Short mmCIF file of N, CA and C and ligand atoms in Angstrom, two decimals:
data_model
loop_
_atom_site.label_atom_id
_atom_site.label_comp_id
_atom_site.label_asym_id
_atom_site.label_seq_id
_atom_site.Cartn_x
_atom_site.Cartn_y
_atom_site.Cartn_z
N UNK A 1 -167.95 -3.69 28.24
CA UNK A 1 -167.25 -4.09 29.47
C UNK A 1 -166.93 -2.86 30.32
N UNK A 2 -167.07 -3.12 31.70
CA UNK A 2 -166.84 -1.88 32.18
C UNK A 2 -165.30 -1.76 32.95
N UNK A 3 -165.01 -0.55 33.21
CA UNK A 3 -163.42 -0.20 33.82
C UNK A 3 -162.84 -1.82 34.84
N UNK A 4 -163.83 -1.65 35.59
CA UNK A 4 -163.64 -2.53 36.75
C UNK A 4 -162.87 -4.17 35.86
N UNK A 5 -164.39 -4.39 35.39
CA UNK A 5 -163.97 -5.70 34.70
C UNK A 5 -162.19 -5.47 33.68
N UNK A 6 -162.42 -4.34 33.33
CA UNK A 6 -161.10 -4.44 32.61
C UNK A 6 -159.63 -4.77 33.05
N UNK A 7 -159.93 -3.70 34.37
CA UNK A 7 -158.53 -4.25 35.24
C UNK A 7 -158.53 -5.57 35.35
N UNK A 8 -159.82 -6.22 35.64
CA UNK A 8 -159.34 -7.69 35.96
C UNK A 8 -158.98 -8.44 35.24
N UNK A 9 -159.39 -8.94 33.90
CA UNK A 9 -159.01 -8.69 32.51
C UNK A 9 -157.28 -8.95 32.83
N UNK A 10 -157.15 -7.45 32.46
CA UNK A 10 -155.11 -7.48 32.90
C UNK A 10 -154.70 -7.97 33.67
N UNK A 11 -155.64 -8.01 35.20
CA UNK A 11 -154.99 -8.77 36.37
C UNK A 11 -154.55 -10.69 36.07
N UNK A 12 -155.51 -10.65 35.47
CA UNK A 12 -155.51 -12.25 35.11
C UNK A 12 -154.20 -12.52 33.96
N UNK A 13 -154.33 -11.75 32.63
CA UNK A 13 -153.16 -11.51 31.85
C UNK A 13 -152.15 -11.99 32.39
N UNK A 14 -151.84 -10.72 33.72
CA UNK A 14 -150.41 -10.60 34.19
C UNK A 14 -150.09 -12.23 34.50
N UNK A 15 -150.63 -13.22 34.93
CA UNK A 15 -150.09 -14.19 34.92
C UNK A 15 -149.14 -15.17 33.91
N UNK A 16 -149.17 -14.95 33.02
CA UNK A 16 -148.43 -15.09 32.13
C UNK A 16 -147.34 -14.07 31.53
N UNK A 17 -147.29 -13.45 32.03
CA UNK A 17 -145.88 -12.50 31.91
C UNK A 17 -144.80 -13.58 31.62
N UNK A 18 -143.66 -12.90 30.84
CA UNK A 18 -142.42 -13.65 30.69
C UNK A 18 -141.22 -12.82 31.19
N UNK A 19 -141.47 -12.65 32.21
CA UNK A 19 -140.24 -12.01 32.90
C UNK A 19 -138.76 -12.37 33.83
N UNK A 20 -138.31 -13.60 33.55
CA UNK A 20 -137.39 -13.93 34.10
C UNK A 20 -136.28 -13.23 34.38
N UNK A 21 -136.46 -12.19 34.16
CA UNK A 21 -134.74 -10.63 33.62
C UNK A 21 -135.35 -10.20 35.35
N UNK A 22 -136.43 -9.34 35.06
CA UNK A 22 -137.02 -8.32 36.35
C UNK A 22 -137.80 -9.06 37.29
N UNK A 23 -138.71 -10.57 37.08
CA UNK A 23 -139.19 -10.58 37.81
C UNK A 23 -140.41 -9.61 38.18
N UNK A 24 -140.98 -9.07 37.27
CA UNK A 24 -141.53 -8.05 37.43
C UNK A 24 -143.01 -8.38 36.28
N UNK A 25 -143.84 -8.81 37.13
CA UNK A 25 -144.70 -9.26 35.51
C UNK A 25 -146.21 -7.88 35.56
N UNK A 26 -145.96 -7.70 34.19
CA UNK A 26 -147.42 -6.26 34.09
C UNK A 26 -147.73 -7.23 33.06
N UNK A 27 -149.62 -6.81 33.19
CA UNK A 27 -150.76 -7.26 32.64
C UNK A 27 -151.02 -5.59 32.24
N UNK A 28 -151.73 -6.18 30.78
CA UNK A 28 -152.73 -4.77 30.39
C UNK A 28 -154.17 -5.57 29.24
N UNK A 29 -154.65 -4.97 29.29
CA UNK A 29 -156.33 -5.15 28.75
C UNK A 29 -156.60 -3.91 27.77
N UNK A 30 -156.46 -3.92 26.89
CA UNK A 30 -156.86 -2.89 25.58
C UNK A 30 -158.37 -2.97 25.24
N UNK A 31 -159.61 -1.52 25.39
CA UNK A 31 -160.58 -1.82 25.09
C UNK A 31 -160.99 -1.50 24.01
N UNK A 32 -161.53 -2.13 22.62
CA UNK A 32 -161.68 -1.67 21.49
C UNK A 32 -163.24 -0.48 21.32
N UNK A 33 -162.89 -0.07 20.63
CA UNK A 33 -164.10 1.10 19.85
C UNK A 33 -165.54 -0.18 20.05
N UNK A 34 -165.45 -1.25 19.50
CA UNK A 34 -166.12 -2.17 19.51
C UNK A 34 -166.65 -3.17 20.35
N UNK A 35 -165.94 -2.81 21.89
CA UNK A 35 -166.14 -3.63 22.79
C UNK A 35 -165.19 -4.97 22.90
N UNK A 36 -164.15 -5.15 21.87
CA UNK A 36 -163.74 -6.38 21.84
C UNK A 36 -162.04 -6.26 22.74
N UNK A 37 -161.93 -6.85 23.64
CA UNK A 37 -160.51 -6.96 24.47
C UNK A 37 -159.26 -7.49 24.37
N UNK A 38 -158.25 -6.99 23.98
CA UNK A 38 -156.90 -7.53 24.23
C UNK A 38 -156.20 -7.72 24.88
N UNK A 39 -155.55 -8.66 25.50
CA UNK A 39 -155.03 -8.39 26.96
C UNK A 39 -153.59 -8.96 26.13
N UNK A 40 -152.71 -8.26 27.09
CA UNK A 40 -151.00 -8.37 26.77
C UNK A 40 -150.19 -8.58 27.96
N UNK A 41 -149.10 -9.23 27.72
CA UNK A 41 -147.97 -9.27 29.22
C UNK A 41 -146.53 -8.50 28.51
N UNK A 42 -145.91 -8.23 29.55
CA UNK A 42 -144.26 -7.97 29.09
C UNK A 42 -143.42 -9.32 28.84
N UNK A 43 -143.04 -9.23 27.75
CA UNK A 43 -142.27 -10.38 26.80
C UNK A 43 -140.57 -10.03 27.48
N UNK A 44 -139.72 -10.41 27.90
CA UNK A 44 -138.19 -10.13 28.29
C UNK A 44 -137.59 -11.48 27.05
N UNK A 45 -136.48 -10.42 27.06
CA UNK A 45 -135.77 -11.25 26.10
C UNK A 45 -133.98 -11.35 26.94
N UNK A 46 -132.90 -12.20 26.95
CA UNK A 46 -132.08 -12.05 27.27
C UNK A 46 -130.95 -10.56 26.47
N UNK A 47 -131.37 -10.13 25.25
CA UNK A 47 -130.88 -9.36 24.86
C UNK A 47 -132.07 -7.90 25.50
N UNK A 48 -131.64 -7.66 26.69
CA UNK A 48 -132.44 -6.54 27.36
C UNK A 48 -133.35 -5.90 26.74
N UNK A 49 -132.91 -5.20 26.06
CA UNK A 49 -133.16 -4.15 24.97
C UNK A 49 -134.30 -4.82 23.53
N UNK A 50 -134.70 -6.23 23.72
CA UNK A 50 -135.25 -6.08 22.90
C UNK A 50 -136.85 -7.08 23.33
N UNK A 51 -136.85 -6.62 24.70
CA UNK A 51 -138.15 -6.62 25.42
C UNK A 51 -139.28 -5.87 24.95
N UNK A 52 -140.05 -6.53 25.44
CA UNK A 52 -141.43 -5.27 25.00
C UNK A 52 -142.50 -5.56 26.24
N UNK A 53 -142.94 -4.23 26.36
CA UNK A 53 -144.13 -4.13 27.57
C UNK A 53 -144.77 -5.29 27.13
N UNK A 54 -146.06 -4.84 28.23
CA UNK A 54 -147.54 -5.72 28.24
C UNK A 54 -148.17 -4.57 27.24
N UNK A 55 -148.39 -3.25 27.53
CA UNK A 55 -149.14 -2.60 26.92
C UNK A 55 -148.95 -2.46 25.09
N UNK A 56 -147.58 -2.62 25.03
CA UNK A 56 -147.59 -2.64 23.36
C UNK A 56 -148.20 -4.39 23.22
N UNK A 57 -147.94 -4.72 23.85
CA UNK A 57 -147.78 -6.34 23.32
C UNK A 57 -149.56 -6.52 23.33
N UNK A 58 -150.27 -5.82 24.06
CA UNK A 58 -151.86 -5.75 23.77
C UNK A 58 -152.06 -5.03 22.37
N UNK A 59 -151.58 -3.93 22.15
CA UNK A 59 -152.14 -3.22 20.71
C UNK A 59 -151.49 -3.78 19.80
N UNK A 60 -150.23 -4.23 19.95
CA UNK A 60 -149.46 -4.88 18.82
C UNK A 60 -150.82 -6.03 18.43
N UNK A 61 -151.42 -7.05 19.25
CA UNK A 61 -151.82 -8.04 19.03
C UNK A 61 -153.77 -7.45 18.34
N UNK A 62 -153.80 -6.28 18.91
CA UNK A 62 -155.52 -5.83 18.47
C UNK A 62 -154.60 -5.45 17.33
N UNK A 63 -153.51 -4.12 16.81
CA UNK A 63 -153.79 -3.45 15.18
C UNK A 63 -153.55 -4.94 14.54
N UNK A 64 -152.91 -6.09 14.88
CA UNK A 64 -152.91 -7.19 13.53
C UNK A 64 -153.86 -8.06 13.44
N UNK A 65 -154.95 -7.94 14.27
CA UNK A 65 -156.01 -8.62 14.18
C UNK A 65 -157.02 -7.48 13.33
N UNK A 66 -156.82 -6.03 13.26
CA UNK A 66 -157.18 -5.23 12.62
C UNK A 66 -158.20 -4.22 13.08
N UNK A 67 -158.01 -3.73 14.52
CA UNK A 67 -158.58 -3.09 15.46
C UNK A 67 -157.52 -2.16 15.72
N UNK A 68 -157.76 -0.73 15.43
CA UNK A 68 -157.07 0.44 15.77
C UNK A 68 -157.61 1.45 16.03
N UNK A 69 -159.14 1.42 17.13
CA UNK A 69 -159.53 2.19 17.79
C UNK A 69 -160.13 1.78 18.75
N UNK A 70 -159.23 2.78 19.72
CA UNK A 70 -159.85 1.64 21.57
C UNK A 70 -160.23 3.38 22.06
N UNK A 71 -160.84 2.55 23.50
CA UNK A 71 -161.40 3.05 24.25
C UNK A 71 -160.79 3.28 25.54
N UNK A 72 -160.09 2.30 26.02
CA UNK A 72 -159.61 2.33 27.39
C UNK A 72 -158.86 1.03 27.46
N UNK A 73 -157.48 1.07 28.26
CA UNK A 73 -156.59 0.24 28.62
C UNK A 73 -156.38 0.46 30.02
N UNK A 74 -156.29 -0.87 30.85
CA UNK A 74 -156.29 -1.44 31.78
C UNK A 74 -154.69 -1.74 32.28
N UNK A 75 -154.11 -1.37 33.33
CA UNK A 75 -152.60 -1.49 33.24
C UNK A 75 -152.60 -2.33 34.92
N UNK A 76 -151.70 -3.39 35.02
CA UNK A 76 -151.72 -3.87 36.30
C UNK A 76 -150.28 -4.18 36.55
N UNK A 77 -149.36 -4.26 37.91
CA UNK A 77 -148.11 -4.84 37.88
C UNK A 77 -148.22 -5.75 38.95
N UNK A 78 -147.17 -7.02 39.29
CA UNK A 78 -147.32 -7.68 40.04
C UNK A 78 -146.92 -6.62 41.50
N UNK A 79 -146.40 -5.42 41.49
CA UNK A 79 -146.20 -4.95 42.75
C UNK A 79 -147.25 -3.55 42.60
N UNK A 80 -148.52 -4.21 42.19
CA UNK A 80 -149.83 -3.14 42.17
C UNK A 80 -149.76 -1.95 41.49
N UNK A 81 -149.89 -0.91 41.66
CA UNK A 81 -150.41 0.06 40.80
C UNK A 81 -148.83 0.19 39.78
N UNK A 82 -149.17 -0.19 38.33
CA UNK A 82 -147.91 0.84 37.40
C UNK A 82 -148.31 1.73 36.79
N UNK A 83 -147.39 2.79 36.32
CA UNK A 83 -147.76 3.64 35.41
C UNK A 83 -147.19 3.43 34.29
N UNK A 84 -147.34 3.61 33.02
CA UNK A 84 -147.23 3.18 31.85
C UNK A 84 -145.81 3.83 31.20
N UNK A 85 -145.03 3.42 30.85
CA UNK A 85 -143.76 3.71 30.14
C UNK A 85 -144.09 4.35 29.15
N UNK A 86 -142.75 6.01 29.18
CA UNK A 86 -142.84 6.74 28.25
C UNK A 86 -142.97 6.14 26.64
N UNK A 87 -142.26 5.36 26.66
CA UNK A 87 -142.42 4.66 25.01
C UNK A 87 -143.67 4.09 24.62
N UNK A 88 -144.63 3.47 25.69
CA UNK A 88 -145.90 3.04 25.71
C UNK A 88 -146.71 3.91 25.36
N UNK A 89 -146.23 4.65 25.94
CA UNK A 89 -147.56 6.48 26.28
C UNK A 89 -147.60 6.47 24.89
N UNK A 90 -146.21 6.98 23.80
CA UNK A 90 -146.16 7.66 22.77
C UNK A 90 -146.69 6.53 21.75
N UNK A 91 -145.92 4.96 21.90
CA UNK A 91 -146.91 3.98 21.27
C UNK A 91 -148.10 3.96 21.04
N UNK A 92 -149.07 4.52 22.29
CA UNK A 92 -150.64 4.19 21.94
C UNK A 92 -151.43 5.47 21.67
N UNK A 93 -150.09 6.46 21.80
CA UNK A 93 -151.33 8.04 21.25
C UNK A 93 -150.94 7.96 19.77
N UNK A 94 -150.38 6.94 18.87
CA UNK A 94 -150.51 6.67 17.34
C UNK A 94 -151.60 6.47 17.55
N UNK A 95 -153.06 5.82 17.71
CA UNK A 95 -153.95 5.60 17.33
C UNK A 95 -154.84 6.41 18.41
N UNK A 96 -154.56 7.66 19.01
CA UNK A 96 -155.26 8.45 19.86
C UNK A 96 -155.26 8.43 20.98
N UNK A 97 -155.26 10.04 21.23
CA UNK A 97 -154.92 10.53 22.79
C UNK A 97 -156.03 10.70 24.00
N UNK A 98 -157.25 10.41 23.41
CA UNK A 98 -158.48 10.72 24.26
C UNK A 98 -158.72 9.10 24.52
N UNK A 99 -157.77 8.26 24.62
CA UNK A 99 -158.01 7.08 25.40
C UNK A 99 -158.02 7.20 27.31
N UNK A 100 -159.01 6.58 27.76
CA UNK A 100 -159.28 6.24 29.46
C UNK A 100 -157.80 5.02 29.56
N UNK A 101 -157.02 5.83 30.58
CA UNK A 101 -155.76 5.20 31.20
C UNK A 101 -155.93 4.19 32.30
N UNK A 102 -156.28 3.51 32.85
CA UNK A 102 -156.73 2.64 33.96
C UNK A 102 -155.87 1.96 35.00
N UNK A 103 -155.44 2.73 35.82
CA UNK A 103 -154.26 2.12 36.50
C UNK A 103 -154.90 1.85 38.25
N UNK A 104 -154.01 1.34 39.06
CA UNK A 104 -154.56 0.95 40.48
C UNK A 104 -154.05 0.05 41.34
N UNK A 105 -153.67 -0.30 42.77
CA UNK A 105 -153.75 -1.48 43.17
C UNK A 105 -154.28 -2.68 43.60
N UNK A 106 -155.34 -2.04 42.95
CA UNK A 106 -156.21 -2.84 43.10
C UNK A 106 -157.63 -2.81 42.15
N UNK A 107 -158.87 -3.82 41.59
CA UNK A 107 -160.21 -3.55 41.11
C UNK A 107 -160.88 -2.38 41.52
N UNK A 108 -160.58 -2.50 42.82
CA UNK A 108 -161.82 -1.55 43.77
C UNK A 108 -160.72 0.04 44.21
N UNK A 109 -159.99 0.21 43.46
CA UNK A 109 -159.19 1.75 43.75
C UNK A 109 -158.37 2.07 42.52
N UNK A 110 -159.13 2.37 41.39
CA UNK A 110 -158.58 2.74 40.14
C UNK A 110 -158.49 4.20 39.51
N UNK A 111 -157.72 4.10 38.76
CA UNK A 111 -157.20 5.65 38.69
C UNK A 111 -157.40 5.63 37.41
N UNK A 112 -158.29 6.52 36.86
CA UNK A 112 -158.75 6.91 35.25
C UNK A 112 -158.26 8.23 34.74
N UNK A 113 -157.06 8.22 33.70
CA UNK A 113 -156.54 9.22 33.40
C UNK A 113 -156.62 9.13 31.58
N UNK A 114 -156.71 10.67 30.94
CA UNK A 114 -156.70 10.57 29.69
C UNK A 114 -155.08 10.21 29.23
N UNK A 115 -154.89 9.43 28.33
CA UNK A 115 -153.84 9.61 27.60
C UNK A 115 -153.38 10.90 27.44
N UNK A 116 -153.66 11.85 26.86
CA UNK A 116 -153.45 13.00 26.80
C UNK A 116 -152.77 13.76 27.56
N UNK A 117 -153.43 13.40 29.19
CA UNK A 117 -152.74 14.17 30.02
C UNK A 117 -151.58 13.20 30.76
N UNK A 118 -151.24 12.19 30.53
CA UNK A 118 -150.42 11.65 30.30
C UNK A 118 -148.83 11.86 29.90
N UNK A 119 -149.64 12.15 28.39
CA UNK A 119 -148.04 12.07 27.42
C UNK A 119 -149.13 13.82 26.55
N UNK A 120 -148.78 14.76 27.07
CA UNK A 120 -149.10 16.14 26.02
C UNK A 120 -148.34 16.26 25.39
N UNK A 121 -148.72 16.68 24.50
CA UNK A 121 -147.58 17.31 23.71
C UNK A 121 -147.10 16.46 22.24
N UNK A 122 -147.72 15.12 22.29
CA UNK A 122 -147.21 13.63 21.86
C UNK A 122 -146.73 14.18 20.27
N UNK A 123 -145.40 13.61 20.13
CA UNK A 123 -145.21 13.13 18.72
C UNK A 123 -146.15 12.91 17.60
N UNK A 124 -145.85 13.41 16.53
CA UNK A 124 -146.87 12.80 15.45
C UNK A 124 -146.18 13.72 14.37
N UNK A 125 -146.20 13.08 13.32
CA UNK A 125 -145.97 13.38 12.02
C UNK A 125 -147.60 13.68 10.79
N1 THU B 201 -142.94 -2.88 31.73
C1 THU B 201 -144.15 -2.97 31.13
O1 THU B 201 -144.57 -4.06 30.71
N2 THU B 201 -144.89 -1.84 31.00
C2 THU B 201 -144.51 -0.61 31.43
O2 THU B 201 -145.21 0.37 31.19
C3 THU B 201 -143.28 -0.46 32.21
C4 THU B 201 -142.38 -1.64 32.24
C5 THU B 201 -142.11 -4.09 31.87
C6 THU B 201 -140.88 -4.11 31.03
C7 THU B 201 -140.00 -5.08 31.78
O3 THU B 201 -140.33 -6.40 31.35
C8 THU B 201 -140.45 -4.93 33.22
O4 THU B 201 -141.68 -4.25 33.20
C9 THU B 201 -139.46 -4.17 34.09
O5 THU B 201 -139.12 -2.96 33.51
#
């Protein structure tokens, strides 16, 4: 699948967001080593704090299906281009930092950044 298609992928996702807190719904599209796609929304919970992005809520759903090497993630918000939350960043450089970042407001004006240069420096034990 290529970049393009991926954003759209998330764009479509984002419709199902559960955001009644922010109002704020992000789509993301996780691309596996294998070609196979996950797409995730942000889950809100009334206890704030125990929300979770779109972007974990994509890898959360590929490592338990048993996929823990991607290629490129696709990030979309309903108010167009987001950038990915520090806790996200450090979430998805557990399974590697030379992932393609895919952000934009659009299909046709996307912004391809390494994880890496992202979040340097990243945590790891
Ligand atoms: N959100 C994401 O889903 N991904 C990010 O990288 C940043 C923020 C969500 C969390 C919350 O549901 C809403 O956006 C507003 O912060």
């Amino acid at each position: 699948m290529n970049y393009r298609d991926l954003y759209l992928a998330a764009h479509k996702a984002m419709a199902r967001a559960y955001c009644p807190y922010s109002h704020f719904q992000v789509g993301a599209a996780l691309l596996t080593e294998d070609g196979t796609v996950f797409t995730g929304v942000n889950v809100e919970n009334a206890s704030y704090g125990a929300s979770i992005c779109a972007e974990r809520t994509a890898c959360v759903k590929a490592v338990s299906e048993g996929y823990d090497k991607y290629r490129a993630l696709a990030v979309c918000s309903s108010s167009g281009s987001a950038s990915m939350c520090g806790i996200c960043r450090q979430f998805l450089a557990e399974f590697g930092t030379d992932l393609d970042v895919i952000t934009g407001d659009d299909a046709d004006h996307l912004t391809i950044r390494k994880l890496s240069e992202l979040l340097p420096d990243s945590f790891s034990l």
